[in-house]
PDB file of C-alpha atoms in Angstrom:
ATOM      1  CA  UNK S   1     110.661 154.170 142.009  1.00 64.00           C
ATOM      2  CA  UNK S   2     109.257 153.828 145.550  1.00 83.00           C
ATOM      3  CA  UNK S   3     111.588 153.328 148.483  1.00 94.00           C
ATOM      4  CA  UNK S   4     111.894 149.739 149.697  1.00 97.00           C
ATOM      5  CA  UNK S   5     111.376 148.781 153.346  1.00 98.00           C
ATOM      6  CA  UNK S   6     112.307 145.431 154.942  1.00 98.00           C
ATOM      7  CA  UNK S   7     110.015 144.439 157.832  1.00 98.00           C
ATOM      8  CA  UNK S   8     111.558 141.968 160.305  1.00 97.00           C
ATOM      9  CA  UNK S   9     109.306 140.525 163.026  1.00 96.00           C
ATOM     10  CA  UNK S  10     108.337 136.997 164.079  1.00 95.00           C
ATOM     11  CA  UNK S  11     104.776 138.025 164.978  1.00 94.00           C
ATOM     12  CA  UNK S  12     102.837 137.593 161.760  1.00 95.00           C
ATOM     13  CA  UNK S  13      99.966 139.806 162.911  1.00 95.00           C
ATOM     14  CA  UNK S  14     102.415 142.682 163.403  1.00 94.00           C
ATOM     15  CA  UNK S  15     104.055 142.005 160.029  1.00 96.00           C
ATOM     16  CA  UNK S  16     100.619 142.095 158.374  1.00 96.00           C
ATOM     17  CA  UNK S  17      99.766 145.375 160.136  1.00 95.00           C
ATOM     18  CA  UNK S  18     103.090 146.998 159.258  1.00 96.00           C
ATOM     19  CA  UNK S  19     103.075 145.695 155.699  1.00 97.00           C
ATOM     20  CA  UNK S  20      99.605 147.075 155.016  1.00 97.00           C
ATOM     21  CA  UNK S  21     100.276 150.515 156.464  1.00 97.00           C
ATOM     22  CA  UNK S  22     103.784 150.946 155.034  1.00 97.00           C
ATOM     23  CA  UNK S  23     102.613 150.016 151.538  1.00 97.00           C
ATOM     24  CA  UNK S  24      99.622 152.306 151.959  1.00 96.00           C
ATOM     25  CA  UNK S  25     102.093 155.118 152.701  1.00 96.00           C
ATOM     26  CA  UNK S  26     103.661 154.607 149.274  1.00 96.00           C
ATOM     27  CA  UNK S  27     106.609 152.318 150.035  1.00 97.00           C
ATOM     28  CA  UNK S  28     107.462 148.891 148.640  1.00 97.00           C
ATOM     29  CA  UNK S  29     107.919 146.191 151.282  1.00 97.00           C
ATOM     30  CA  UNK S  30     109.685 142.902 151.842  1.00 97.00           C
ATOM     31  CA  UNK S  31     109.430 140.741 154.974  1.00 98.00           C
ATOM     32  CA  UNK S  32     111.561 138.426 157.101  1.00 97.00           C
ATOM     33  CA  UNK S  33     110.369 136.438 160.120  1.00 96.00           C
ATOM     34  CA  UNK S  34     113.680 135.815 161.892  1.00 96.00           C
ATOM     35  CA  UNK S  35     117.123 137.358 162.220  1.00 95.00           C
ATOM     36  CA  UNK S  36     118.991 134.946 159.958  1.00 96.00           C
ATOM     37  CA  UNK S  37     116.491 135.472 157.145  1.00 96.00           C
ATOM     38  CA  UNK S  38     116.821 139.240 157.613  1.00 97.00           C
ATOM     39  CA  UNK S  39     120.618 139.118 157.362  1.00 96.00           C
ATOM     40  CA  UNK S  40     120.468 136.968 154.226  1.00 96.00           C
ATOM     41  CA  UNK S  41     117.988 139.314 152.562  1.00 97.00           C
ATOM     42  CA  UNK S  42     120.056 142.388 153.451  1.00 96.00           C
ATOM     43  CA  UNK S  43     123.164 140.786 152.002  1.00 95.00           C
ATOM     44  CA  UNK S  44     121.400 140.051 148.725  1.00 95.00           C
ATOM     45  CA  UNK S  45     119.084 143.060 148.318  1.00 96.00           C
ATOM     46  CA  UNK S  46     119.185 146.828 148.610  1.00 94.00           C
ATOM     47  CA  UNK S  47     116.721 148.378 151.042  1.00 97.00           C
ATOM     48  CA  UNK S  48     116.153 152.010 151.942  1.00 95.00           C
ATOM     49  CA  UNK S  49     115.234 151.170 155.548  1.00 97.00           C
ATOM     50  CA  UNK S  50     114.786 148.186 157.872  1.00 98.00           C
ATOM     51  CA  UNK S  51     112.046 147.940 160.514  1.00 97.00           C
ATOM     52  CA  UNK S  52     113.680 145.484 162.928  1.00 96.00           C
ATOM     53  CA  UNK S  53     112.092 143.830 165.964  1.00 93.00           C
ATOM     54  CA  UNK S  54     114.394 143.320 168.952  1.00 90.00           C
ATOM     55  CA  UNK S  55     113.039 139.945 170.109  1.00 89.00           C
ATOM     56  CA  UNK S  56     113.595 137.482 167.254  1.00 93.00           C
ATOM     57  CA  UNK S  57     114.233 133.716 167.215  1.00 90.00           C
ATOM     58  CA  UNK S  58     117.716 132.459 166.370  1.00 86.00           C
ATOM     59  CA  UNK S  59     119.406 135.830 166.029  1.00 93.00           C
ATOM     60  CA  UNK S  60     117.853 138.746 167.909  1.00 92.00           C
ATOM     61  CA  UNK S  61     117.584 142.310 166.647  1.00 92.00           C
ATOM     62  CA  UNK S  62     120.724 143.476 168.432  1.00 91.00           C
ATOM     63  CA  UNK S  63     122.760 140.689 166.813  1.00 94.00           C
ATOM     64  CA  UNK S  64     121.264 141.468 163.396  1.00 95.00           C
ATOM     65  CA  UNK S  65     122.094 145.151 163.788  1.00 92.00           C
ATOM     66  CA  UNK S  66     125.654 144.405 164.917  1.00 90.00           C
ATOM     67  CA  UNK S  67     126.203 141.920 162.066  1.00 93.00           C
ATOM     68  CA  UNK S  68     124.929 144.332 159.406  1.00 93.00           C
ATOM     69  CA  UNK S  69     127.075 147.203 160.639  1.00 88.00           C
ATOM     70  CA  UNK S  70     130.189 145.028 160.910  1.00 85.00           C
ATOM     71  CA  UNK S  71     129.483 143.918 157.324  1.00 87.00           C
ATOM     72  CA  UNK S  72     129.391 147.583 156.225  1.00 83.00           C
ATOM     73  CA  UNK S  73     125.671 147.422 155.454  1.00 89.00           C
ATOM     74  CA  UNK S  74     124.556 150.896 156.510  1.00 86.00           C
ATOM     75  CA  UNK S  75     120.858 150.698 155.685  1.00 93.00           C
ATOM     76  CA  UNK S  76     118.943 152.835 158.234  1.00 92.00           C
ATOM     77  CA  UNK S  77     117.312 150.769 160.990  1.00 94.00           C
ATOM     78  CA  UNK S  78     114.175 151.500 163.009  1.00 94.00           C
ATOM     79  CA  UNK S  79     114.294 149.098 165.945  1.00 91.00           C
ATOM     80  CA  UNK S  80     111.088 147.857 167.591  1.00 90.00           C
ATOM     81  CA  UNK S  81     110.885 146.393 171.072  1.00 84.00           C
ATOM     82  CA  UNK S  82     108.363 145.418 173.702  1.00 79.00           C
ATOM     83  CA  UNK S  83     110.841 146.576 176.352  1.00 67.00           C
ATOM     84  CA  UNK S  84     110.720 150.123 177.664  1.00 63.00           C
ATOM     85  CA  UNK S  85     114.341 149.891 178.764  1.00 59.00           C
ATOM     86  CA  UNK S  86     116.677 152.881 178.473  1.00 59.00           C
ATOM     87  CA  UNK S  87     119.755 150.636 178.405  1.00 54.00           C
ATOM     88  CA  UNK S  88     118.365 148.689 175.460  1.00 67.00           C
ATOM     89  CA  UNK S  89     117.703 151.974 173.687  1.00 68.00           C
ATOM     90  CA  UNK S  90     121.256 153.240 174.063  1.00 71.00           C
ATOM     91  CA  UNK S  91     122.759 149.846 173.221  1.00 73.00           C
ATOM     92  CA  UNK S  92     120.629 149.595 170.086  1.00 75.00           C
ATOM     93  CA  UNK S  93     121.714 153.046 168.947  1.00 74.00           C
ATOM     94  CA  UNK S  94     125.316 152.236 169.843  1.00 74.00           C
ATOM     95  CA  UNK S  95     125.177 149.160 167.617  1.00 78.00           C
ATOM     96  CA  UNK S  96     123.970 151.251 164.699  1.00 80.00           C
ATOM     97  CA  UNK S  97     120.180 151.582 164.891  1.00 85.00           C
ATOM     98  CA  UNK S  98     118.901 154.974 163.747  1.00 84.00           C
ATOM     99  CA  UNK S  99     115.801 155.159 165.897  1.00 83.00           C
ATOM    100  CA  UNK S 100     113.898 153.158 168.479  1.00 82.00           C
ATOM    101  CA  UNK S 101     110.159 152.612 168.970  1.00 86.00           C
ATOM    102  CA  UNK S 102     108.523 150.765 171.871  1.00 85.00           C
ATOM    103  CA  UNK S 103     105.548 148.431 171.409  1.00 85.00           C
ATOM    104  CA  UNK S 104     102.638 148.917 171.416  1.00 86.00           C
ATOM    105  CA  UNK S 105     102.769 151.603 168.730  1.00 89.00           C
ATOM    106  CA  UNK S 106     100.352 153.130 166.285  1.00 92.00           C
ATOM    107  CA  UNK S 107     100.868 152.562 162.544  1.00 92.00           C
ATOM    108  CA  UNK S 108     100.860 156.341 162.060  1.00 92.00           C
ATOM    109  CA  UNK S 109     103.801 156.669 164.451  1.00 92.00           C
ATOM    110  CA  UNK S 110     105.776 153.997 162.582  1.00 94.00           C
ATOM    111  CA  UNK S 111     105.187 155.772 159.262  1.00 94.00           C
ATOM    112  CA  UNK S 112     106.168 159.115 160.804  1.00 91.00           C
ATOM    113  CA  UNK S 113     109.417 157.627 162.167  1.00 90.00           C
ATOM    114  CA  UNK S 114     110.243 155.965 158.830  1.00 94.00           C
ATOM    115  CA  UNK S 115     109.779 159.230 156.958  1.00 92.00           C
ATOM    116  CA  UNK S 116     111.786 161.147 159.565  1.00 86.00           C
ATOM    117  CA  UNK S 117     114.714 158.702 159.357  1.00 88.00           C
ATOM    118  CA  UNK S 118     114.759 158.837 155.554  1.00 90.00           C
ATOM    119  CA  UNK S 119     114.712 162.651 155.689  1.00 85.00           C
ATOM    120  CA  UNK S 120     117.585 162.655 158.188  1.00 79.00           C
ATOM    121  CA  UNK S 121     119.675 160.317 156.033  1.00 78.00           C
ATOM    122  CA  UNK S 122     119.142 162.504 152.986  1.00 75.00           C
ATOM    123  CA  UNK S 123     119.834 165.686 154.939  1.00 66.00           C
ATOM    124  CA  UNK S 124     123.009 164.299 156.549  1.00 61.00           C
ATOM    125  CA  UNK S 125     124.557 163.120 153.274  1.00 63.00           C
ATOM    126  CA  UNK S 126     127.494 165.387 152.360  1.00 63.00           C
ATOM    127  CA  UNK S 127     126.743 167.723 149.455  1.00 60.00           C
ATOM    128  CA  UNK S 128     130.232 169.185 149.123  1.00 62.00           C
ATOM    129  CA  UNK S 129     132.589 166.432 147.987  1.00 71.00           C
ATOM    130  CA  UNK S 130     135.754 168.466 148.426  1.00 85.00           C
ATOM    131  CA  UNK S 131     138.196 166.647 150.691  1.00 88.00           C
ATOM    132  CA  UNK S 132     138.930 168.074 154.146  1.00 91.00           C
ATOM    133  CA  UNK S 133     142.379 167.831 155.706  1.00 92.00           C
ATOM    134  CA  UNK S 134     142.966 167.975 159.460  1.00 93.00           C
ATOM    135  CA  UNK S 135     146.528 167.194 160.510  1.00 92.00           C
ATOM    136  CA  UNK S 136     147.459 163.842 158.986  1.00 91.00           C
ATOM    137  CA  UNK S 137     143.810 162.967 158.346  1.00 93.00           C
ATOM    138  CA  UNK S 138     142.190 163.546 154.957  1.00 93.00           C
ATOM    139  CA  UNK S 139     138.408 163.147 154.827  1.00 92.00           C
ATOM    140  CA  UNK S 140     136.703 162.137 151.570  1.00 90.00           C
ATOM    141  CA  UNK S 141     132.945 162.892 151.764  1.00 86.00           C
ATOM    142  CA  UNK S 142     132.066 161.167 148.497  1.00 82.00           C
ATOM    143  CA  UNK S 143     133.523 157.863 149.729  1.00 82.00           C
ATOM    144  CA  UNK S 144     132.522 158.056 153.405  1.00 83.00           C
ATOM    145  CA  UNK S 145     136.182 157.344 154.140  1.00 88.00           C
ATOM    146  CA  UNK S 146     139.249 159.042 155.521  1.00 92.00           C
ATOM    147  CA  UNK S 147     142.972 158.425 155.243  1.00 92.00           C
ATOM    148  CA  UNK S 148     145.451 158.637 158.097  1.00 86.00           C
ATOM    149  CA  UNK S 149     149.042 158.745 156.865  1.00 80.00           C
ATOM    150  CA  UNK S 150     147.798 157.236 153.564  1.00 80.00           C
ATOM    151  CA  UNK S 151     146.028 154.360 155.359  1.00 89.00           C
ATOM    152  CA  UNK S 152     142.320 154.105 154.541  1.00 92.00           C
ATOM    153  CA  UNK S 153     139.891 154.298 157.476  1.00 91.00           C
ATOM    154  CA  UNK S 154     136.315 153.112 156.969  1.00 85.00           C
ATOM    155  CA  UNK S 155     133.353 154.167 159.095  1.00 85.00           C
ATOM    156  CA  UNK S 156     129.736 153.327 159.684  1.00 82.00           C
ATOM    157  CA  UNK S 157     127.437 155.910 158.113  1.00 82.00           C
ATOM    158  CA  UNK S 158     126.707 157.574 161.449  1.00 84.00           C
ATOM    159  CA  UNK S 159     130.370 157.637 162.493  1.00 88.00           C
ATOM    160  CA  UNK S 160     131.261 159.369 159.255  1.00 89.00           C
ATOM    161  CA  UNK S 161     128.423 161.872 159.551  1.00 88.00           C
ATOM    162  CA  UNK S 162     129.671 162.766 163.031  1.00 92.00           C
ATOM    163  CA  UNK S 163     133.261 163.150 161.821  1.00 94.00           C
ATOM    164  CA  UNK S 164     132.127 165.220 158.833  1.00 92.00           C
ATOM    165  CA  UNK S 165     130.026 167.494 161.057  1.00 93.00           C
ATOM    166  CA  UNK S 166     132.962 168.075 163.401  1.00 95.00           C
ATOM    167  CA  UNK S 167     135.331 168.648 160.469  1.00 94.00           C
ATOM    168  CA  UNK S 168     133.083 171.227 158.836  1.00 92.00           C
ATOM    169  CA  UNK S 169     133.013 173.007 162.210  1.00 94.00           C
ATOM    170  CA  UNK S 170     136.751 172.557 162.836  1.00 94.00           C
ATOM    171  CA  UNK S 171     138.014 174.506 165.830  1.00 94.00           C
ATOM    172  CA  UNK S 172     134.520 175.183 167.187  1.00 96.00           C
ATOM    173  CA  UNK S 173     133.250 173.739 170.464  1.00 96.00           C
ATOM    174  CA  UNK S 174     130.090 171.752 169.692  1.00 95.00           C
ATOM    175  CA  UNK S 175     127.826 170.712 172.552  1.00 93.00           C
ATOM    176  CA  UNK S 176     126.414 167.200 172.790  1.00 90.00           C
ATOM    177  CA  UNK S 177     122.911 168.575 172.217  1.00 88.00           C
ATOM    178  CA  UNK S 178     124.136 170.370 169.081  1.00 89.00           C
ATOM    179  CA  UNK S 179     125.656 167.115 167.848  1.00 89.00           C
ATOM    180  CA  UNK S 180     122.408 165.258 168.499  1.00 85.00           C
ATOM    181  CA  UNK S 181     120.536 167.888 166.538  1.00 82.00           C
ATOM    182  CA  UNK S 182     123.091 168.301 163.753  1.00 83.00           C
ATOM    183  CA  UNK S 183     124.004 164.657 163.190  1.00 83.00           C
ATOM    184  CA  UNK S 184     120.990 162.690 164.397  1.00 75.00           C
ATOM    185  CA  UNK S 185     118.422 165.471 163.869  1.00 69.00           C
ATOM    186  CA  UNK S 186     116.489 163.936 166.721  1.00 61.00           C
ATOM    187  CA  UNK S 187     115.961 164.624 170.401  1.00 55.00           C
ATOM    188  CA  UNK S 188     116.798 161.497 172.394  1.00 52.00           C
ATOM    189  CA  UNK S 189     115.060 162.919 175.448  1.00 47.00           C
ATOM    190  CA  UNK S 190     118.207 164.721 176.563  1.00 53.00           C
ATOM    191  CA  UNK S 191     120.223 161.481 176.628  1.00 62.00           C
ATOM    192  CA  UNK S 192     123.580 162.339 175.087  1.00 75.00           C
ATOM    193  CA  UNK S 193     125.342 159.046 175.866  1.00 78.00           C
ATOM    194  CA  UNK S 194     124.989 157.998 172.238  1.00 79.00           C
ATOM    195  CA  UNK S 195     127.180 160.972 171.263  1.00 88.00           C
ATOM    196  CA  UNK S 196     129.875 159.922 173.722  1.00 89.00           C
ATOM    197  CA  UNK S 197     129.786 156.346 172.409  1.00 86.00           C
ATOM    198  CA  UNK S 198     130.258 157.482 168.810  1.00 88.00           C
ATOM    199  CA  UNK S 199     133.019 159.915 169.803  1.00 94.00           C
ATOM    200  CA  UNK S 200     134.779 157.001 171.493  1.00 92.00           C
ATOM    201  CA  UNK S 201     134.453 154.908 168.314  1.00 89.00           C
ATOM    202  CA  UNK S 202     135.830 157.750 166.198  1.00 93.00           C
ATOM    203  CA  UNK S 203     138.794 158.202 168.507  1.00 95.00           C
ATOM    204  CA  UNK S 204     139.620 154.513 168.227  1.00 92.00           C
ATOM    205  CA  UNK S 205     139.786 154.911 164.457  1.00 92.00           C
ATOM    206  CA  UNK S 206     141.509 158.273 163.936  1.00 93.00           C
ATOM    207  CA  UNK S 207     143.600 158.922 167.038  1.00 93.00           C
ATOM    208  CA  UNK S 208     147.174 157.593 167.333  1.00 91.00           C
ATOM    209  CA  UNK S 209     146.286 157.008 171.001  1.00 93.00           C
ATOM    210  CA  UNK S 210     142.559 157.055 171.750  1.00 92.00           C
ATOM    211  CA  UNK S 211     143.281 157.546 175.469  1.00 93.00           C
ATOM    212  CA  UNK S 212     145.186 160.762 174.722  1.00 94.00           C
ATOM    213  CA  UNK S 213     143.285 162.310 171.803  1.00 95.00           C
ATOM    214  CA  UNK S 214     144.987 164.996 169.745  1.00 95.00           C
ATOM    215  CA  UNK S 215     142.195 165.529 167.192  1.00 96.00           C
ATOM    216  CA  UNK S 216     138.838 165.235 168.964  1.00 97.00           C
ATOM    217  CA  UNK S 217     139.187 167.156 172.212  1.00 96.00           C
ATOM    218  CA  UNK S 218     136.749 167.096 175.109  1.00 96.00           C
ATOM    219  CA  UNK S 219     135.902 170.562 176.403  1.00 94.00           C
ATOM    220  CA  UNK S 220     134.682 169.872 179.912  1.00 91.00           C
ATOM    221  CA  UNK S 221     131.185 171.077 180.633  1.00 89.00           C
ATOM    222  CA  UNK S 222     130.671 172.139 177.015  1.00 91.00           C
ATOM    223  CA  UNK S 223     131.202 169.383 174.452  1.00 94.00           C
ATOM    224  CA  UNK S 224     133.743 168.423 171.807  1.00 97.00           C
ATOM    225  CA  UNK S 225     135.814 170.026 169.093  1.00 96.00           C
ATOM    226  CA  UNK S 226     137.914 168.743 166.223  1.00 96.00           C
ATOM    227  CA  UNK S 227     141.185 170.615 165.843  1.00 95.00           C
ATOM    228  CA  UNK S 228     144.607 170.495 164.249  1.00 93.00           C
ATOM    229  CA  UNK S 229     147.039 168.636 166.512  1.00 90.00           C
ATOM    230  CA  UNK S 230     149.556 170.893 168.192  1.00 81.00           C
TER     231      UNK S 230
END
């Protein structure tokens, strides 16, 4: 069965172009022309990836992305925008987008990004489902969850992949560039702020006091490490 892609854009000429080329690449497609329609379709259908325009009527791409992630819909998102704005890029990734492409773009580039994201998702999925225990935290790879003192903690897909990567390298100092490569498998032009944002989100979920972390430690000038609390 071919993988299913949802295309979300209010410009019908772009939807037609994307639809033609994505189907030609062997995928099945569905379309939405505004943010509210996209959210409704994502809530009622399973997609392997969403191509999401930033500038949409009613509910823009950022709002769609935020709503899907808060609803625990972790379908990979390739965000499209006419803005070449670094802040928008980081904010989009912070809200849960997997990649970012600026208009105008070539259809070949879109297909290449789609395939790269799907490869990254498959590669990042845990293959060893044995639980990992660090202090009072128990990580369950098969459920994309963890427990802290028997209380269940849920994560976005990318948050969990980051936690899992740190846990499987427990005690090791991992640089931000290594985390970008190991978790995102993508070079965000040397911009490691997305790593710091996700580390902050993880700390809010697993640390007793996120301002004084005892699990995820910052090693100044080097990166981060996950360790047993002292």
